[in-house]
XYZ file of C-alpha atoms in Angstrom:
786
model
C -0.050 -0.026 0.045
C 1.247 3.542 -0.526
C 0.916 4.468 2.727
C 2.997 7.908 2.665
C 0.464 9.319 0.193
C -2.098 8.467 3.123
C -0.144 10.211 5.697
C 0.412 13.274 3.493
C -3.653 13.472 2.665
C -4.232 13.124 6.332
C -1.845 16.285 7.149
C -3.401 18.076 4.396
C -6.872 17.578 5.583
C -6.067 18.366 9.106
C -4.018 22.102 8.541
C -6.758 22.853 6.046
C -9.901 22.509 8.700
C -8.068 23.976 11.897
C -9.441 27.657 11.980
C -6.557 30.244 12.624
C -7.890 30.865 15.888
C -8.170 27.567 17.064
C -5.441 28.009 19.941
C -6.534 31.332 21.244
C -10.438 30.919 21.869
C -12.130 32.929 24.418
C -15.680 31.820 24.047
C -16.936 28.754 26.554
C -19.440 26.456 24.911
C -22.007 24.262 26.993
C -23.743 21.353 26.469
C -26.653 19.324 27.965
C -26.640 16.057 29.760
C -29.771 13.916 29.911
C -30.784 10.920 30.866
C -33.089 8.224 32.858
C -32.444 6.497 36.359
C -34.221 2.708 36.479
C -33.988 -0.065 38.819
C -31.693 -2.865 37.663
C -34.055 -5.952 38.373
C -37.367 -4.402 37.878
C -36.759 -1.662 34.915
C -38.963 0.707 37.210
C -38.231 4.454 37.277
C -36.086 5.626 40.331
C -37.727 8.949 41.608
C -35.600 11.527 43.875
C -32.500 9.888 43.093
C -29.188 12.657 43.056
C -26.926 13.009 40.279
C -23.898 15.534 40.853
C -21.213 16.336 38.494
C -18.139 15.765 40.494
C -15.346 18.559 41.120
C -17.625 20.918 39.473
C -17.165 24.931 40.265
C -19.720 26.171 40.671
C -21.180 23.062 41.950
C -23.642 21.112 39.497
C -26.337 18.630 40.324
C -29.953 17.761 39.938
C -32.901 14.939 40.800
C -34.797 12.725 39.031
C -38.090 13.239 38.413
C -41.426 10.915 39.012
C -40.652 9.299 35.642
C -36.893 8.951 36.647
C -35.769 11.697 34.162
C -33.084 14.089 34.889
C -31.232 17.016 33.121
C -28.040 18.943 33.668
C -27.882 22.137 31.423
C -24.971 24.404 30.777
C -22.466 21.769 31.457
C -19.137 22.917 30.014
C -17.661 20.895 27.654
C -14.396 18.373 28.058
C -14.661 15.535 30.330
C -17.003 15.108 33.533
C -17.965 12.419 35.796
C -21.097 11.794 37.273
C -21.906 10.581 40.941
C -25.294 8.784 41.310
C -26.955 8.355 44.607
C -30.469 7.173 45.763
C -31.719 6.086 48.996
C -32.079 2.145 49.311
C -29.346 1.751 46.239
C -25.884 1.360 45.859
C -24.286 4.665 44.726
C -22.564 4.864 41.293
C -19.985 6.490 39.727
C -19.810 6.981 35.808
C -16.406 8.362 35.063
C -14.889 10.466 32.258
C -17.712 11.142 29.863
C -16.614 13.161 26.984
C -18.906 15.921 26.554
C -18.540 18.100 23.115
C -20.415 21.157 21.785
C -22.427 19.280 19.148
C -24.592 16.423 20.605
C -26.241 15.878 24.031
C -25.296 13.314 26.303
C -28.062 10.642 26.561
C -27.617 8.240 29.458
C -29.577 5.706 30.888
C -28.609 4.466 34.187
C -29.423 1.386 36.365
C -29.149 0.921 40.072
C -29.012 -1.885 42.451
C -30.514 -2.011 45.481
C -28.681 -2.379 48.420
C -29.263 -5.215 50.898
C -28.543 -3.590 54.042
C -30.328 -0.654 55.906
C -28.831 2.395 55.439
C -27.931 4.275 58.709
C -25.586 7.049 57.210
C -24.755 8.091 54.330
C -21.371 8.411 53.382
C -20.089 9.512 49.768
C -17.042 7.412 48.589
C -17.130 7.686 44.752
C -15.257 4.552 43.243
C -15.361 3.548 39.751
C -16.963 0.339 38.710
C -15.892 0.354 34.995
C -14.711 -3.602 34.928
C -18.097 -4.694 36.338
C -20.604 -6.158 33.557
C -23.979 -4.597 32.862
C -25.710 -7.922 33.554
C -25.137 -8.337 37.235
C -26.164 -11.938 37.267
C -22.362 -12.586 35.828
C -20.043 -13.272 38.821
C -16.957 -14.279 36.585
C -14.971 -13.583 33.008
C -17.051 -10.470 32.232
C -15.956 -6.967 31.022
C -18.166 -4.213 30.003
C -16.793 -1.584 27.217
C -18.080 1.475 26.054
C -18.512 3.220 22.742
C -16.013 5.554 23.516
C -13.231 2.774 24.251
C -14.151 1.297 20.599
C -13.373 4.609 19.062
C -10.344 5.312 21.601
C -8.371 2.040 21.169
C -5.702 1.993 18.656
C -6.167 -0.428 16.173
C -9.788 -1.189 17.157
C -11.186 0.483 13.643
C -14.004 1.350 15.362
C -14.694 -2.284 15.532
C -15.866 -3.692 18.570
C -14.534 -7.332 17.944
C -10.944 -6.021 17.211
C -11.354 -3.644 20.484
C -11.748 -6.657 22.736
C -8.758 -8.438 21.584
C -7.049 -6.205 23.972
C -8.613 -7.926 26.775
C -6.886 -10.533 28.820
C -7.140 -14.244 27.158
C -8.437 -12.674 24.084
C -6.348 -12.696 20.704
C -7.527 -12.164 17.145
C -6.304 -13.555 13.731
C -2.754 -12.432 12.177
C -4.323 -12.215 9.026
C -6.415 -9.071 9.488
C -9.881 -10.724 10.389
C -11.549 -9.459 13.090
C -12.189 -13.364 14.453
C -12.307 -13.427 18.296
C -9.895 -16.135 19.810
C -10.801 -16.640 23.595
C -8.844 -18.946 25.837
C -7.307 -20.974 22.752
C -10.846 -22.012 21.696
C -12.004 -21.901 18.322
C -13.355 -18.742 17.021
C -16.597 -20.854 16.176
C -17.347 -20.826 19.636
C -18.405 -17.348 20.035
C -22.114 -16.008 19.924
C -23.231 -12.763 18.807
C -26.231 -11.229 20.334
C -27.849 -7.740 19.360
C -31.008 -6.395 21.997
C -30.639 -9.640 23.515
C -31.308 -12.034 20.919
C -28.717 -14.102 19.078
C -27.872 -12.902 15.330
C -25.680 -14.519 12.645
C -22.136 -13.342 12.225
C -22.460 -9.731 11.593
C -19.292 -9.160 9.630
C -19.151 -8.507 5.484
C -17.258 -11.133 3.500
C -17.716 -13.830 6.163
C -17.137 -17.250 5.555
C -19.238 -20.159 6.252
C -18.835 -21.555 9.534
C -17.023 -18.517 10.795
C -17.889 -15.839 13.421
C -15.644 -13.256 11.832
C -15.066 -11.361 8.728
C -13.057 -8.289 7.401
C -15.408 -5.491 8.443
C -17.785 -5.593 11.306
C -21.255 -4.343 9.656
C -22.331 -2.854 13.155
C -21.498 1.011 13.360
C -20.250 2.017 16.667
C -21.911 5.502 16.056
C -25.122 3.371 17.022
C -24.148 1.300 19.442
C -24.194 2.027 23.736
C -22.293 0.161 26.578
C -22.384 -3.733 26.161
C -20.821 -6.562 28.057
C -18.153 -9.319 26.378
C -17.891 -12.753 28.191
C -14.966 -15.129 28.083
C -16.559 -18.261 29.893
C -18.822 -19.364 32.745
C -21.810 -17.685 31.121
C -24.944 -17.130 33.259
C -27.564 -19.786 32.303
C -29.660 -17.279 30.046
C -26.428 -17.456 27.357
C -26.721 -20.976 25.429
C -25.483 -22.249 22.310
C -21.935 -20.938 22.846
C -18.973 -22.320 24.708
C -16.184 -19.800 23.888
C -17.250 -16.393 24.258
C -20.356 -14.038 24.521
C -20.380 -10.797 22.517
C -23.656 -8.800 24.047
C -24.216 -5.789 21.869
C -26.795 -3.017 22.439
C -27.827 -0.134 20.386
C -28.349 3.309 21.896
C -31.591 5.157 21.569
C -31.813 7.987 19.829
C -32.084 11.560 21.147
C -35.792 12.125 22.023
C -35.538 15.556 22.538
C -33.336 17.024 19.447
C -32.296 16.141 16.111
C -28.778 15.664 15.713
C -26.572 14.558 12.770
C -23.296 12.922 12.141
C -21.466 12.413 8.985
C -17.973 10.335 8.799
C -15.585 9.781 6.260
C -12.433 7.540 6.311
C -10.688 5.054 4.008
C -13.133 2.451 5.585
C -16.201 4.435 3.938
C -18.458 7.269 4.460
C -21.498 6.952 6.875
C -24.466 9.197 8.075
C -26.382 8.995 11.414
C -29.311 10.514 12.000
C -31.410 10.777 15.373
C -34.424 12.630 17.129
C -37.620 12.699 18.701
C -40.583 11.270 16.450
C -42.562 14.287 17.453
C -42.654 16.850 19.969
C -43.624 16.166 23.494
C -43.641 12.432 23.137
C -40.686 10.405 24.452
C -40.112 8.025 21.709
C -37.015 8.436 19.313
C -35.110 7.412 16.131
C -31.769 6.356 15.578
C -30.411 5.456 11.686
C -27.124 5.178 10.085
C -25.906 4.159 6.526
C -22.200 3.210 5.517
C -20.915 2.674 2.147
C -17.548 1.764 1.096
C -15.108 4.355 -0.193
C -12.568 2.082 -0.697
C -12.659 1.866 -4.716
C -12.160 5.669 -4.860
C -9.215 5.557 -2.777
C -7.790 2.530 -4.721
C -8.476 4.494 -8.000
C -6.993 7.457 -6.868
C -3.621 5.142 -6.086
C -4.051 5.732 -2.089
C -4.170 2.358 -1.336
C -3.511 -0.664 -3.800
C -5.697 -3.778 -3.506
C -5.672 -7.072 -5.530
C -9.406 -6.808 -5.353
C -11.440 -4.396 -3.887
C -13.420 -4.928 -1.275
C -17.025 -3.065 -1.901
C -19.703 -3.070 1.036
C -22.488 -0.990 2.199
C -24.380 -1.398 5.493
C -27.510 0.368 7.624
C -28.965 -0.101 11.271
C -31.658 1.358 13.050
C -33.674 1.534 16.066
C -37.003 3.110 16.900
C -38.455 3.621 20.529
C -42.125 3.776 21.264
C -43.252 3.952 24.811
C -46.774 3.527 25.421
C -48.602 4.474 28.615
C -50.396 0.632 28.765
C -48.377 -1.727 26.608
C -45.065 -0.911 27.732
C -41.993 0.050 25.599
C -41.898 -1.200 21.782
C -38.105 -0.828 20.163
C -37.775 -1.872 16.593
C -34.233 -2.404 15.360
C -32.256 -3.477 12.285
C -28.972 -4.071 10.561
C -28.306 -4.829 6.885
C -25.203 -5.862 4.999
C -24.254 -6.402 0.968
C -20.495 -6.672 0.192
C -18.784 -8.474 -2.767
C -15.553 -8.710 -3.915
C -13.719 -10.099 -7.074
C -10.015 -10.972 -6.240
C -7.466 -11.724 -9.415
C -4.558 -13.654 -9.223
C -1.748 -12.717 -11.636
C 1.720 -13.373 -12.642
C 4.763 -11.396 -11.547
C 4.285 -9.610 -14.660
C 0.528 -8.480 -14.063
C -0.248 -9.293 -18.013
C -1.885 -12.831 -17.333
C -5.039 -13.419 -15.235
C -3.937 -16.989 -13.490
C -7.221 -17.170 -11.646
C -10.145 -15.047 -10.316
C -12.577 -15.611 -7.165
C -15.680 -13.810 -6.564
C -17.458 -13.162 -3.129
C -20.858 -11.772 -2.401
C -22.789 -11.762 0.691
C -25.623 -10.122 2.177
C -26.949 -9.990 5.777
C -30.515 -8.943 7.013
C -31.534 -8.818 10.596
C -34.926 -7.233 12.008
C -36.638 -7.365 15.000
C -39.154 -5.899 17.453
C -38.968 -5.954 21.589
C -41.714 -5.110 23.913
C -40.623 -4.654 27.676
C -43.639 -4.511 29.747
C -44.000 -3.664 33.601
C -45.727 -6.169 35.583
C -46.128 -4.406 39.097
C -43.285 -2.753 40.694
C -41.323 -5.926 40.968
C -41.743 -7.590 37.457
C -41.198 -7.164 33.931
C -42.139 -9.349 31.026
C -39.691 -8.876 27.536
C -40.715 -10.349 24.517
C -38.443 -10.363 21.419
C -39.580 -11.574 17.578
C -36.637 -11.345 15.443
C -35.800 -12.390 11.569
C -32.590 -12.894 10.339
C -30.955 -13.860 6.985
C -27.604 -14.597 5.253
C -26.843 -15.175 1.795
C -23.505 -16.123 0.713
C -21.782 -17.004 -2.525
C -18.376 -17.972 -3.576
C -16.835 -18.765 -7.057
C -13.391 -19.622 -8.350
C -11.872 -20.050 -11.420
C -8.631 -21.103 -12.710
C -6.654 -20.821 -15.935
C -6.480 -24.085 -17.636
C -3.378 -26.085 -19.454
C -5.606 -24.884 -22.438
C -4.916 -20.922 -21.184
C -9.179 -20.677 -21.028
C -10.439 -19.849 -17.451
C -12.832 -22.571 -15.966
C -15.085 -22.971 -13.237
C -13.535 -25.001 -10.447
C -15.735 -23.993 -7.185
C -19.331 -23.046 -6.499
C -20.944 -22.376 -3.416
C -23.965 -21.105 -2.012
C -24.958 -20.776 1.535
C -28.586 -19.371 2.264
C -29.537 -19.401 6.024
C -32.798 -17.871 7.567
C -33.694 -17.507 11.333
C -36.845 -16.845 12.650
C -36.440 -16.395 16.790
C -38.910 -15.534 19.390
C -37.343 -14.597 23.138
C -39.443 -14.122 26.169
C -37.693 -13.292 29.795
C -39.572 -13.051 32.837
C -37.957 -11.103 35.679
C -38.977 -10.655 39.123
C -37.492 -9.005 42.172
C -38.610 -11.189 44.847
C -37.154 -9.009 47.564
C -33.663 -6.691 47.823
C -31.629 -10.096 48.166
C -33.557 -12.331 45.887
C -34.126 -12.090 41.999
C -35.479 -14.629 39.608
C -35.273 -14.385 35.835
C -36.894 -17.391 33.354
C -36.802 -17.337 29.703
C -37.716 -19.359 26.673
C -35.792 -19.087 23.421
C -37.450 -20.753 19.899
C -35.734 -20.586 16.699
C -36.844 -21.820 13.318
C -33.828 -22.592 11.200
C -34.257 -22.308 7.190
C -31.431 -23.391 4.846
C -30.482 -24.074 1.463
C -26.842 -25.097 0.995
C -24.991 -26.167 -2.179
C -21.424 -26.429 -2.975
C -19.766 -28.389 -6.040
C -16.244 -28.244 -7.428
C -14.249 -29.217 -10.401
C -10.496 -28.688 -9.363
C -9.143 -30.904 -11.841
C -11.336 -29.560 -14.929
C -13.018 -32.589 -15.489
C -16.082 -30.960 -16.958
C -18.210 -32.821 -14.177
C -18.801 -31.174 -10.804
C -18.482 -33.268 -7.310
C -21.437 -32.233 -4.772
C -19.826 -31.699 -1.555
C -23.336 -30.478 -0.043
C -26.838 -30.035 -1.586
C -29.599 -29.706 1.058
C -32.625 -27.124 1.724
C -35.157 -27.330 4.393
C -35.890 -26.283 8.030
C -35.735 -27.546 11.829
C -35.977 -26.074 15.078
C -33.984 -25.136 18.255
C -35.427 -24.565 21.420
C -33.566 -23.140 24.574
C -34.998 -22.434 28.082
C -33.080 -20.995 31.307
C -33.880 -20.366 34.807
C -31.250 -17.768 36.713
C -31.559 -17.192 40.709
C -29.429 -14.729 42.324
C -29.278 -14.690 46.090
C -27.568 -11.955 47.632
C -26.523 -13.589 50.843
C -25.285 -10.226 52.384
C -24.041 -6.694 50.827
C -20.499 -8.498 50.314
C -21.669 -12.259 49.649
C -23.922 -13.118 46.360
C -24.659 -16.475 44.629
C -26.239 -16.848 41.292
C -27.369 -20.738 40.284
C -29.116 -21.552 37.106
C -29.621 -24.031 34.396
C -29.842 -23.805 30.760
C -31.262 -26.356 28.637
C -31.579 -26.546 24.534
C -33.047 -28.999 21.908
C -32.322 -29.373 18.526
C -34.896 -30.908 16.308
C -32.922 -32.109 13.452
C -31.382 -35.044 14.959
C -33.486 -35.091 18.607
C -29.941 -33.975 20.312
C -30.589 -32.169 23.611
C -28.511 -30.698 26.672
C -29.080 -30.010 30.147
C -26.304 -27.602 31.633
C -25.885 -26.137 35.200
C -24.411 -23.048 35.655
C -23.310 -21.359 39.185
C -21.314 -18.273 40.082
C -20.097 -16.969 43.587
C -18.768 -13.547 44.352
C -17.414 -12.533 47.836
C -16.271 -8.862 48.631
C -13.894 -9.873 51.579
C -12.867 -6.149 51.883
C -14.391 -2.944 50.372
C -12.257 -2.628 47.389
C -11.402 -6.441 47.206
C -13.189 -9.565 46.067
C -13.110 -13.351 45.124
C -15.088 -14.966 42.659
C -15.653 -18.680 41.499
C -17.380 -19.994 38.358
C -18.892 -22.850 36.830
C -20.952 -23.540 33.677
C -21.796 -26.668 31.189
C -21.611 -25.154 27.931
C -22.605 -26.248 24.161
C -22.917 -25.370 20.693
C -24.516 -26.656 17.516
C -22.117 -27.058 14.486
C -22.396 -24.929 11.444
C -25.569 -26.253 9.496
C -23.750 -27.070 6.400
C -21.756 -29.603 8.549
C -24.789 -31.641 9.085
C -25.496 -32.077 5.210
C -21.916 -32.996 3.837
C -22.450 -35.234 1.152
C -20.071 -38.503 0.545
C -20.290 -41.856 -1.213
C -20.195 -44.935 0.461
C -18.393 -48.123 -0.986
C -20.951 -48.545 -3.374
C -20.850 -45.114 -4.827
C -23.944 -44.186 -3.264
C -24.568 -40.417 -1.684
C -25.194 -40.172 2.034
C -24.777 -37.570 4.662
C -22.433 -39.331 7.450
C -23.049 -36.256 9.830
C -26.797 -35.838 10.258
C -26.984 -37.150 13.772
C -23.634 -35.092 14.748
C -24.371 -33.792 18.532
C -23.372 -30.654 20.068
C -20.115 -29.929 21.074
C -19.724 -29.360 25.061
C -17.263 -27.951 27.621
C -17.266 -27.711 31.176
C -15.880 -24.280 32.597
C -14.266 -23.737 36.103
C -12.914 -20.052 36.765
C -11.650 -18.625 39.754
C -10.783 -14.483 40.094
C -9.628 -11.808 42.210
C -10.413 -8.187 42.031
C -8.516 -5.517 43.433
C -10.051 -1.508 43.235
C -6.349 -0.387 44.137
C -7.986 3.120 44.049
C -10.625 5.089 42.137
C -8.736 4.989 38.895
C -6.658 1.547 39.105
C -8.057 -1.815 38.846
C -6.245 -5.209 39.125
C -7.988 -8.573 38.381
C -6.317 -11.975 38.304
C -8.362 -15.229 36.856
C -7.514 -18.880 36.355
C -9.455 -21.103 34.533
C -9.884 -24.703 33.370
C -11.909 -26.101 30.390
C -12.732 -29.516 29.868
C -13.841 -29.963 26.312
C -15.798 -33.063 25.501
C -18.203 -34.407 22.391
C -16.144 -32.834 20.138
C -16.484 -33.400 16.193
C -13.328 -35.503 14.793
C -13.038 -37.316 11.802
C -14.397 -40.827 11.630
C -10.714 -42.273 10.889
C -8.649 -44.183 14.022
C -5.283 -42.777 12.059
C -6.853 -39.325 11.734
C -5.916 -36.097 14.005
C -8.668 -33.757 12.178
C -10.767 -31.927 14.902
C -13.618 -29.591 13.494
C -12.921 -27.252 15.802
C -9.460 -26.423 14.271
C -11.144 -26.253 10.666
C -11.424 -22.190 10.694
C -13.502 -21.435 7.971
C -15.602 -23.048 5.075
C -17.234 -26.579 4.311
C -16.054 -28.812 6.844
C -16.180 -31.801 4.139
C -15.260 -34.881 6.561
C -17.072 -37.779 8.252
C -17.195 -37.075 11.995
C -18.198 -38.465 15.425
C -18.548 -36.679 18.799
C -15.552 -38.692 20.220
C -12.989 -36.251 20.709
C -11.665 -34.425 23.640
C -9.647 -31.305 24.563
C -8.718 -29.047 27.602
C -8.022 -25.338 28.101
C -6.032 -23.897 30.898
C -4.387 -21.246 31.765
C -3.981 -17.536 33.887
C -4.861 -14.248 32.898
C -3.729 -10.577 34.787
C -5.087 -7.199 33.977
C -4.023 -3.841 35.259
C -6.116 -1.010 34.104
C -5.814 2.663 35.006
C -9.079 4.126 34.195
C -9.028 7.442 32.005
C -8.280 10.241 34.385
C -6.691 13.337 34.289
C -6.746 12.771 30.310
C -4.229 9.629 30.793
C -5.054 5.795 30.958
C -2.995 2.569 30.102
C -4.231 -1.138 30.379
C -1.777 -4.126 30.537
C -3.153 -7.258 29.601
C -1.352 -10.856 29.856
C -2.040 -14.641 29.725
C -0.400 -17.977 29.832
C -2.536 -21.023 28.612
C -2.445 -24.287 26.860
C -4.992 -25.469 24.257
C -4.952 -29.363 23.423
C -7.041 -31.405 21.546
C -7.235 -35.222 21.202
C -8.461 -36.893 18.170
C -9.485 -40.695 17.331
C -5.813 -41.765 17.222
C -5.729 -40.912 21.162
C -2.696 -38.564 20.810
C -2.854 -35.284 22.484
C -1.918 -32.535 20.634
C -1.554 -28.513 20.172
C -4.960 -27.124 18.913
C -4.778 -24.733 15.805
C -5.339 -21.729 18.405
C -2.540 -22.724 21.049
C -0.153 -19.591 21.012
C 0.580 -20.291 24.805
C 1.089 -16.583 25.840
C -0.124 -13.202 24.584
C 0.805 -9.651 25.880
C -0.831 -6.351 25.338
C -0.015 -2.778 26.553
C -2.573 -0.145 25.587
C -1.711 3.689 26.719
C -2.928 6.927 25.872
C -2.858 10.623 26.534
C -5.191 13.441 25.776
C -4.189 17.183 25.335
C -6.289 20.209 26.014
C -5.845 22.918 23.329
C -6.599 26.566 23.233
C -6.940 29.119 25.851
C -10.185 27.837 27.618
C -9.117 24.163 26.725
C -12.144 23.418 24.198
C -10.187 21.285 21.741
C -8.531 18.369 22.161
C -5.500 16.268 20.644
C -3.839 13.202 21.638
C -2.329 9.839 21.048
C -3.381 6.263 21.899
C -0.805 3.192 20.996
C -1.396 -0.852 21.519
C 1.719 -3.222 21.741
C 0.739 -6.793 21.064
C 3.194 -9.694 21.487
C 1.905 -13.179 21.282
C 2.713 -16.976 20.072
C 2.088 -17.936 16.648
C -0.837 -20.077 16.360
C -0.541 -23.793 14.683
C -0.751 -24.558 10.728
C -0.566 -27.532 8.690
C 2.128 -27.857 5.816
C 1.110 -28.031 2.391
C 2.239 -31.066 0.482
C 2.880 -29.536 -2.912
C 3.031 -32.779 -5.231
C -0.361 -33.860 -4.154
C -1.718 -30.001 -4.463
C -0.632 -29.859 -7.914
C -2.354 -33.285 -8.634
C -5.524 -32.397 -7.354
C -5.848 -29.006 -8.336
C -6.371 -27.959 -4.743
C -4.885 -27.500 -1.612
C -3.382 -30.894 -0.272
C -1.896 -31.151 3.358
C 0.459 -33.451 4.542
C -0.757 -36.221 6.056
C -0.478 -36.956 9.446
C 1.257 -33.473 9.783
C -2.237 -31.637 10.985
C -1.511 -28.268 13.003
C 2.245 -29.827 13.518
C 4.241 -26.278 12.922
C 3.909 -23.197 14.629
C 3.769 -19.685 13.034
C 6.347 -17.086 14.076
C 5.665 -14.913 17.170
C 3.536 -11.575 16.185
C 4.822 -8.393 17.180
C 2.391 -5.988 16.200
C 2.206 -2.015 17.131
C -0.705 0.295 16.375
C -0.556 4.010 16.771
C -3.429 6.686 16.783
C -3.364 10.368 16.682
C -6.597 12.464 16.877
C -7.677 15.966 16.990
C -11.001 17.247 17.907
C -12.188 20.812 17.675
C -15.511 22.088 19.073
C -17.451 24.882 17.732
C -20.793 26.362 18.255
C -23.135 23.412 17.981
C -20.668 21.776 15.780
C -17.893 19.514 16.413
C -14.978 18.181 14.061
C -12.696 15.181 14.747
C -9.814 14.001 12.750
C -7.848 10.694 13.402
C -4.725 8.589 11.741
C -4.805 4.979 12.921
C -1.940 3.130 11.818
C -2.399 -0.633 12.191
C 0.913 -2.772 12.455
C 2.929 0.501 12.128
C 6.172 -0.910 12.340
C 4.790 -3.437 9.004
C 6.273 -6.392 10.871
C 5.768 -9.488 8.483
C 5.778 -13.050 10.599
C 4.845 -16.281 9.033
C 1.529 -17.414 10.459
C 0.741 -20.327 7.694
C 1.257 -22.088 4.266
C -1.207 -21.983 1.191
C -1.521 -23.418 -2.134
C -1.851 -20.996 -4.738
C -3.978 -22.880 -7.691
C -2.933 -20.025 -10.156
C 0.798 -20.179 -9.689
C 1.080 -24.155 -8.709
C 3.267 -22.942 -5.935
C 3.460 -22.450 -2.067
C 3.196 -19.232 -0.801
C 3.306 -17.965 2.959
C 0.673 -16.194 4.626
C 1.942 -13.539 6.595
C 0.439 -10.812 9.276
C -1.572 -8.219 7.915
C 0.917 -5.523 6.800
C 0.927 -1.701 7.558
C -2.398 -0.748 7.521
C -3.106 3.376 7.591
C -6.581 4.513 8.282
C -8.075 7.938 7.731
C -11.108 9.387 9.617
C -13.112 12.756 9.445
C -16.139 12.573 11.799
C -18.649 16.084 11.765
C -20.996 15.807 14.533
C -24.012 18.710 14.067
C-alpha cells in the first residue's frame, strides 16, 4: 500500500480544517446531559435520585423526576464524571464522559438495590468500570463503552477488534476480526443484538466463521455492552467460547442531531431525534458505504481485489402508557469482491475469485412492567444470510474454467421471552424461553481438475428447530456475598439432540475494594448447518450424509477470579481457569488427527463423530488505569495451553494454542486553546503473542489434485512465528458552537512486521506461498457532529 500518500493527505486535511484562531478561543461552549434512572432488576423508574457532576465549580447537580428522568444543563464541554445516589440503592460513578459542543449526552443508568439498611450516608465515589452490565455474571466478564471502541488504537471502531486487548483474547494475524478466547476456536463465539442471538455480523464472512474483514455494526449506534469469556450465566446458550452481548443506544428524544463520517473504510451518515414534540419516543438510523474503490483508483491504496460493502442499521423507541415500551431494530449489510491472481508481470490472469454476501436482521422488542417488581420482555426477530463464492482457474488450454461454486443461504425466525422478578432486595429470579426456526439452502460443488463434471459436497434445503430455556436465581446473601445459580436446557429437532447445563457463580467481597469469585458452567454449541449435510459416497458409490446425527460440542468451565480496586482509578484483576472439552467432532478415522474446531472456515468436508476431547487452562492478569486526568493505560497478559485429542488417542496442540499473549494500551489527551475547548491526543497498542499452529502443504499432491492438499499426519504440526504488532493513533477534536470536528489517523501494524503465520497452495501459480500477518494499514477518519 502507498502509505506515504495516506499520511500526506491526512496532514493536508487536518491543516486545512483547523481555523487560525483555534489556539486562542475565548468563547466557552456548553452542552446538556440528559438521562433516565431505573432499577436494575425491575426496570422501574427511580424517583428523587441525586445526580452530581464531581468536582464541578460552581456545584452542579439535579434529581430525577417522577418518571426517573433528569437533565443537567449548561455543562462545560470537556470530560466530566457523574456521581449517582439514591436512598436504598448502591451509589454509582460514571467516569470521564466526553462532552462535546455538538451532541447532547443521553444516558440510561441502572442502580442496584442495597441489601443492608442505610443508617448513615457517606459518599465514597468509586469507579466500577470493570463490572458487567449483566449483574448475574460473577466471573470472566468485561463491560466496554462506545468511547473505548473508537479510542483504542487498532480497533478501527470495531468492537470485535477492540476486545482483543482483553486478557485471554487474541485475534487473527491475517487481519480478520475473528475472536480467539482462551485458546478456543472462534466458532465458539456467539453474537447477540438487543438480547437475541444473531448470525455473524461481518462483511465477507465465511461459512462456519464468526469473524470477517469489516464489522457491519457501526460504533455510532452502540451503547455500553458486555463481553464474556467463560462460565456464562444460564441465560446464554449455544456458545462455549465467548459471548458478545451488543446493545444499540436510543436516539435523542428531545433534539434532532446528525453525524457525518468519512474514512478509508467508508463514509457514513447517522440521524437521530424525537419522533414528535411532547412524545418520549425516538429514532436512530445509520447508513455506511465503502469508499475503498475511490481511494484505490486515486492511488492512495493498492488492493488485488476491491472490497465493496454497504450497511445500515436503525432503532426506533416507541413508549406507550399501558402496553409497555416497543423497540424496533435492524441491521443490514451487502458486500462483494472480485479478487484476481496474476503473474509477476501482471499481464496474465491466473485465477479469479468472486465473493458476494448479504446480511439482514430485523426485530421488535416489547418491555412490559408487571407491577413494581417484575417485567416481561418479548422479542421477535428475523435474520437471514446469503453467501456465494465462485472460483475460476486458468487451465492448461489457457482458458478460464469454473473450479468451485458455493452458495449458503440461512434464515432464522426467533422468539425470545424473558420474565424477571425481584422477590425482595436479596432475591431475584429470571426465566426465559427461546425458540428458533432454522431455514437453509446449501450447495457446494467443485471441479478442480477441469474434468467437466462437478463433484457435489453438499446440496440440501429445508428447515429445523432449536429450542432453549433457562432459569437464573440470584441470592444476595449479604452486601458482600452473592450467589447465582441456574440451568440452561436446549433441544435440536434435526437429530433429537438435547443438553441440560447447570451453571453457578459465587462472589465474595471480603474487603471494601477486594473480592474473589468462582464460576462453573456446562456449555454447548451447534455446529454450522452445512456440517450436518455434508455429502459423501459409500463403497457402493451411493451418496449419504454421515453427519446428520452429529451432536453438540460441549465444555465444562471452571473459573476462579480476584479483583482489587487499588484506588478509584486503578484496577487489578486475575483469573485462573480450566475448561474440559468433550463430545468434540473429530474425523471418523482411527488414524486421523482432524478436529472440527481446528477448521477455521469454509466447508468441513469430513465424516465426523463426537468422540474427541480437549482441554484449555491458563492464568490471566489485567492492570487498568481508567481514563483520568487525560491519561490511561491497560496491561493484560495471559499464559495458556489448548490441547485436543482425536480418534488416534494422541494429545496435540490445537490450532489456536499460542501459549501466551501480552498487550499494552496507553494513551494521552491534551487540551488545546486558551480555555481548553479543543482536544488532541495519541493512543498506542503493543501486542506480542505466540503464533498459531498450521498444517504444511503437500506440493506434489496439491498440483495433482488442483487444490490445496496438506501433508498427511501433519495436521497443525508447525507453529507460526511469534507476532509483534504496534498500532498507533493520533486524533484532533475541534469544538465549535453546535458543531464538532474530529480527525484521526490510525496506523495498524505501524512497524510493518511480517511474521509467517501459515502456508497455502496457490491454484493459479501452482506453488506454495507463505501467509504473513497483515501489513501496515493506515486508516484516515474525519467525523462531523452537528
